[in-house]
Tab-separated table of C-alpha atoms in Angstrom:
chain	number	residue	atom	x	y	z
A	1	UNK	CA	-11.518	7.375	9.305
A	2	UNK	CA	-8.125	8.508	10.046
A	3	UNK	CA	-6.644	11.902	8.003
A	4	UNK	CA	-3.353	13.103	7.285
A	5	UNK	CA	-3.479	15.798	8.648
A	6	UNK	CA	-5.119	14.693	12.044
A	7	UNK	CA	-1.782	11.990	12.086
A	8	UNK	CA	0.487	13.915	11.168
A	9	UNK	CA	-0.875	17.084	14.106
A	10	UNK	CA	-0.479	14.694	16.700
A	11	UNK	CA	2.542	12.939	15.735
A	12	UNK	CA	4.712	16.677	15.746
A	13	UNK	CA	2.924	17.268	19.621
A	14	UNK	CA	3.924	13.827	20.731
A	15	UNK	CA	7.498	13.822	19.248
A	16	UNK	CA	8.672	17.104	19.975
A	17	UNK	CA	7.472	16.877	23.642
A	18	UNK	CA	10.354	14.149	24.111
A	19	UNK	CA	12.615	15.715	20.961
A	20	UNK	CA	16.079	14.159	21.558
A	21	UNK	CA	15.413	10.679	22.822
A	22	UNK	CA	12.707	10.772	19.696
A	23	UNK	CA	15.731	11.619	17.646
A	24	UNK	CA	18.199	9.195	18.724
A	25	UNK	CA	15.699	6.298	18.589
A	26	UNK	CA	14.479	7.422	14.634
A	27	UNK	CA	18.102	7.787	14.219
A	28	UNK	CA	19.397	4.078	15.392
A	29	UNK	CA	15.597	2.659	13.624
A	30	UNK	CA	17.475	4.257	10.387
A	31	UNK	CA	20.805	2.675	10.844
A	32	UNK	CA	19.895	-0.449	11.199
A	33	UNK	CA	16.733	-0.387	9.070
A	34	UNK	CA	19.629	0.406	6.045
A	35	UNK	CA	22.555	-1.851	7.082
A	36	UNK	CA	22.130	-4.460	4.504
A	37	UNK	CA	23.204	-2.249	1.798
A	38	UNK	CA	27.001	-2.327	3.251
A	39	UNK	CA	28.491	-4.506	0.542
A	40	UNK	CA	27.858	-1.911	-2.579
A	41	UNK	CA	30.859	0.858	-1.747
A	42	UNK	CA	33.492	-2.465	-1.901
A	43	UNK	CA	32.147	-3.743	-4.938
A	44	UNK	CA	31.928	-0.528	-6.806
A	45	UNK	CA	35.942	-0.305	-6.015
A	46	UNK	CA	36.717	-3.773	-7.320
A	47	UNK	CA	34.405	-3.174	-10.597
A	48	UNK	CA	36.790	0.249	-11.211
A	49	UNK	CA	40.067	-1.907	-10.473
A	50	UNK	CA	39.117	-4.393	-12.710
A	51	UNK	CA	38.760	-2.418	-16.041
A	52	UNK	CA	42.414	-3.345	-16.342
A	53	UNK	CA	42.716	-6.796	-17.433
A	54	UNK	CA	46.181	-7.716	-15.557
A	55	UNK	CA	46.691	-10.410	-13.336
A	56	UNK	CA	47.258	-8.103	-10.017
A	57	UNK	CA	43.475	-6.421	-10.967
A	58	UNK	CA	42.046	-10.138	-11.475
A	59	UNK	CA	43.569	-10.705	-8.032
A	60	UNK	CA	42.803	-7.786	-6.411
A	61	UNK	CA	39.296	-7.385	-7.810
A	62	UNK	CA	38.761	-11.140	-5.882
A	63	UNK	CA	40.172	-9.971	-2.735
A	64	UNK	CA	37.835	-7.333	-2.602
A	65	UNK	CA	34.784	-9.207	-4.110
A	66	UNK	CA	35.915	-11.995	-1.175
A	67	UNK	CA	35.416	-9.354	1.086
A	68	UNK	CA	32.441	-7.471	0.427
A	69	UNK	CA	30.516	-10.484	0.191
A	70	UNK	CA	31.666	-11.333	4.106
A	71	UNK	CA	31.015	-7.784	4.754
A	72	UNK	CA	27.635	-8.275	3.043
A	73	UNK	CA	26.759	-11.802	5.107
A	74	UNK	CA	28.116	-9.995	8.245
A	75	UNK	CA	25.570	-6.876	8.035
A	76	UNK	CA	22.440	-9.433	7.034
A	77	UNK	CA	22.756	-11.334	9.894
A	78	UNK	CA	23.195	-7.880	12.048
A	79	UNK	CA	19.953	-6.543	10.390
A	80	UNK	CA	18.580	-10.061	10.783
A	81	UNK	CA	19.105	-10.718	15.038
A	82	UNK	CA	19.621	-6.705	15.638
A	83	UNK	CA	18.385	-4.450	13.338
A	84	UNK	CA	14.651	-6.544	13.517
A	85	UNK	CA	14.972	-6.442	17.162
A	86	UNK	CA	15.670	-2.695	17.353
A	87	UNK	CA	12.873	-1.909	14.696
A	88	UNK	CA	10.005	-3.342	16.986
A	89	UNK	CA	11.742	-1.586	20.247
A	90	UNK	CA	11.503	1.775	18.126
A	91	UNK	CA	7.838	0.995	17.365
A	92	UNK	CA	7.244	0.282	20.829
A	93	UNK	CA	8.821	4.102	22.014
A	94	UNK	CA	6.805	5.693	19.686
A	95	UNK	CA	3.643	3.944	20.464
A	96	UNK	CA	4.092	4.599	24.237
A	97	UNK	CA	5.702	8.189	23.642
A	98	UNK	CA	2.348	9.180	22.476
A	99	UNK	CA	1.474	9.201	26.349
A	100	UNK	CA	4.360	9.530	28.127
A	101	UNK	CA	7.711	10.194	28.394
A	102	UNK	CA	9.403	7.085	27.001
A	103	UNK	CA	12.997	6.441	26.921
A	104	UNK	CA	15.709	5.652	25.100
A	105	UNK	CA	16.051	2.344	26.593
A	106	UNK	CA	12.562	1.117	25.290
A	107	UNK	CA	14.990	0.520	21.955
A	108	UNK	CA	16.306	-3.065	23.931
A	109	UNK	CA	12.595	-4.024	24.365
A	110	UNK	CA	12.812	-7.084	21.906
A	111	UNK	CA	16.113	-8.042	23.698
A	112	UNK	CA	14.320	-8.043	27.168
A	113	UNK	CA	10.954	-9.097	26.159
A	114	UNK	CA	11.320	-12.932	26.624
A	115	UNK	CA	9.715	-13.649	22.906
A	116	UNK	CA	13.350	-12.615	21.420
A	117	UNK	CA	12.981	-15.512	19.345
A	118	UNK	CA	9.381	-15.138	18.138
A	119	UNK	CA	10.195	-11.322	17.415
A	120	UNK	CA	12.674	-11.811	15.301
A	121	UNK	CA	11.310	-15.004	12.923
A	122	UNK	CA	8.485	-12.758	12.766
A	123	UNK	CA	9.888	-9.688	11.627
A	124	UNK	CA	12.524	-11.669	9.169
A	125	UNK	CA	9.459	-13.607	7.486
A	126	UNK	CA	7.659	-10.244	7.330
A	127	UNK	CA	10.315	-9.296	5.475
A	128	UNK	CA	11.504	-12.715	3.008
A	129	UNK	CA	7.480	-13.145	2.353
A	130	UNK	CA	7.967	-9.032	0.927
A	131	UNK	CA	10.849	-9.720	-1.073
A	132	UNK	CA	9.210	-13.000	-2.910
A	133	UNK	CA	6.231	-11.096	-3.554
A	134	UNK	CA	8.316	-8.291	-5.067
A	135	UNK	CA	9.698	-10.418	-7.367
A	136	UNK	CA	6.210	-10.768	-9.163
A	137	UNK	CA	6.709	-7.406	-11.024
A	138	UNK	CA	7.394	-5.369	-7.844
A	139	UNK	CA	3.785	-3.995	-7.619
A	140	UNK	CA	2.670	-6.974	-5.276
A	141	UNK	CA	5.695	-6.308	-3.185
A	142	UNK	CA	4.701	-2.775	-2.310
A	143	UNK	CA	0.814	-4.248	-1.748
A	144	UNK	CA	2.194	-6.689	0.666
A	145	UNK	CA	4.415	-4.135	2.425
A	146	UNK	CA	1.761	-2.103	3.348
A	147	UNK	CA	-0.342	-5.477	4.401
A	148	UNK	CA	2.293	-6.029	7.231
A	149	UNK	CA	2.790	-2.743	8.066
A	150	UNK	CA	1.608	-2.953	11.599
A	151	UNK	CA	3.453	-6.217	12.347
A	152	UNK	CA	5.862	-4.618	14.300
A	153	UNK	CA	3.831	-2.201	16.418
A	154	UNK	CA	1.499	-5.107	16.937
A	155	UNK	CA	4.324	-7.172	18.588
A	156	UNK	CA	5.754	-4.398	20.666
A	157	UNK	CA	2.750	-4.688	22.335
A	158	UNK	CA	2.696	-8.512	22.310
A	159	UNK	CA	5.433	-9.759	21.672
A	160	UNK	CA	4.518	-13.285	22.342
A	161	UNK	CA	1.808	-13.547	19.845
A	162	UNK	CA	1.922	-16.253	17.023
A	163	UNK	CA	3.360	-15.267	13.887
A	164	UNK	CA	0.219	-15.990	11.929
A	165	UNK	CA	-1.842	-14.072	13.858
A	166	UNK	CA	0.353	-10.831	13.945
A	167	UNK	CA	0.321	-10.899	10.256
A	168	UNK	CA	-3.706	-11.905	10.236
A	169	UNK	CA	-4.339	-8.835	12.454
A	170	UNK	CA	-2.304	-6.471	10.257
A	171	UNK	CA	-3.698	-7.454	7.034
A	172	UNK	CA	-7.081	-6.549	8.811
A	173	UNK	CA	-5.915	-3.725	10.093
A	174	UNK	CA	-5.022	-2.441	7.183
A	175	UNK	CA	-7.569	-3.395	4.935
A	176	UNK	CA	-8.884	-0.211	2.639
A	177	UNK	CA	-6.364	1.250	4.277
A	178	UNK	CA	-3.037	0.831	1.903
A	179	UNK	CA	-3.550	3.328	-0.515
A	180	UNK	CA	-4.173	5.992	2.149
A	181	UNK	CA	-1.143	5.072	3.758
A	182	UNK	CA	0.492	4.854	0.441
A	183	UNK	CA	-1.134	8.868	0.264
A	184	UNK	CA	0.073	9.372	3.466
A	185	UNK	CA	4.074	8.400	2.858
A	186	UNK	CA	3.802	10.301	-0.344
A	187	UNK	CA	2.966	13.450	1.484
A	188	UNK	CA	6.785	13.298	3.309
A	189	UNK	CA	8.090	13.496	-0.496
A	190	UNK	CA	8.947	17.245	0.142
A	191	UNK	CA	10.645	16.430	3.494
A	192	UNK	CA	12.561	13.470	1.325
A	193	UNK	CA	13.245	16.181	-0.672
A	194	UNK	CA	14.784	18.443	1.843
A	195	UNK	CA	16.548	15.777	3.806
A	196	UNK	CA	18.027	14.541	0.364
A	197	UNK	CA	19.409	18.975	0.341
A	198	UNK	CA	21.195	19.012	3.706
A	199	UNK	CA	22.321	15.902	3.084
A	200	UNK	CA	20.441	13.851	5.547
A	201	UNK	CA	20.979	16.260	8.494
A	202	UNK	CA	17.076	17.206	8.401
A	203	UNK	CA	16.265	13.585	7.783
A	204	UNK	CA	18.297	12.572	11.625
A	205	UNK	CA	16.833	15.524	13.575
A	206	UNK	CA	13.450	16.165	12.241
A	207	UNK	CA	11.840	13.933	8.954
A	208	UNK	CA	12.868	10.393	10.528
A	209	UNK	CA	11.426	10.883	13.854
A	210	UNK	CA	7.921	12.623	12.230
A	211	UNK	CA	7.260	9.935	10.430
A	212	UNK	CA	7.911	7.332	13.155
A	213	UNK	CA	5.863	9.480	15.271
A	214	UNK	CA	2.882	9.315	12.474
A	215	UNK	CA	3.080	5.713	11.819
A	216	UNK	CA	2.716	5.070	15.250
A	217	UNK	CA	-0.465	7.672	15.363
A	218	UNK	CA	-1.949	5.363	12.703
A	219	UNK	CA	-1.796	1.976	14.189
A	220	UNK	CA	-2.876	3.480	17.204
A	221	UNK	CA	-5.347	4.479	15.092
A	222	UNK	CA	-6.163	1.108	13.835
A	223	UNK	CA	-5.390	-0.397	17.410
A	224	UNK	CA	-8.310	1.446	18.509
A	225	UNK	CA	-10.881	-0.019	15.829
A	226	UNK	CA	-9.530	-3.538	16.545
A	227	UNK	CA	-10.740	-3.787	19.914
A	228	UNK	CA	-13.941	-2.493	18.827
A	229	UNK	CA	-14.390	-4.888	16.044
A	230	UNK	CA	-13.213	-7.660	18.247
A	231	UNK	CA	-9.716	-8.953	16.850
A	232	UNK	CA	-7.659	-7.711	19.284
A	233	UNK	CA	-8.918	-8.770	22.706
């Protein structure tokens, strides 16, 4: 069985030996990975507006609700067709930086893989089948996150596989393995922590690019124990 610490050793020697590109890709993983939160700053500005109750602030306050919600449908479908493509061509540098110089460039991977399609229904049901179980008192949510958690690495290495069987392999992957994994994203709280301090600087050229690094040492991890126990051929 895996350890923290043993994940975590390996993921600092395999990041920092290719430190920039490591950052960039973390860094454009983050962007993405967040862009469906764009609407919030436009309707924070019509809610202060429209504490006065005249007809230019009803007006105004629509304008800018009219807007934020395009905003809002432009980013989803961003994150939807490039954000999902650009997380599983980030898992797919880290997984191959752990033996060899990968580049920056492995981020199109989804783009030039041929299973565009497949990668991206995948990843976007991954996601819609998180947010209805989240909806049943959050707590299943969070179970089912950490079911699919190596969806994405499993499909930048096949990225034609069927849908059902990505998610059947990670679920098996990750069997008695959730809470550890849950153990092991609580131990970055201090880095959180930090990052939250400078302001996100330490997050971009350090914390987001060690924890890719050790989520990638942990399916590899649970790659490994697939093949022996037959469900990855």
């Amino acid at each position: 069985m895996w350890t923290r610490a043993d994940l975590k050793t390996r993921a600092k020697v395999a990041f920092k030996r290719n430190y920039w590109t490591a950052v960039l890709v973390a860094f454009v993983m983050t962007i993405f990975g967040a862009v469906g939160s764009g609407g919030n700053a436009a309707k924070s500005i019509s809610d202060g507006y429209n504490s006065g109750g005249s007809a230019e602030a009803i007006a105004f306050s629509l304008v800018v609700a009219a807007i934020a919600a395009l905003s809002g449908l432009v980013l989803l479908v961003l994150s939807i067709f490039v954000g999902n493509a650009l997380e599983v061509g980030g898992c797919r540098f880290f997984i191959t930086n752990q033996t060899e110089q990968a580049q920056a460039g492995t981020l199109a991977y989804a783009f030039k893989s041929g299973n565009y399609g497949n990668i991206i229904l995948t990843i976007f049901l991954r996601d819609l089948y998180t947010v209805l179980w989240s909806l049943l008192f959050v707590i299943p949510g969070i179970i089912k996150s950490y079911e699919y958690l190596m969806v994405p690495y499993i499909l930048a290495e096949n990225p034609g596989m069927n849908r059902k069987e990505a998610f059947l392999i990670s679920k098996k992957m990750m069997m008695g393995q959730k809470w550890n994994t849950f153990v092991l994203d609580l131990s970055f709280l201090g880095w959180r922590c930090l990052e939250a301090i400078t302001f996100g600087i330490l997050g971009i050229f350090y914390v987001e690019p060690y924890i890719q690094a050790t989520r990638a040492e942990l399916y590899a991890y649970n790659r490994t124990i697939a093949y022996q126990n037959g469900y990855i051929r």
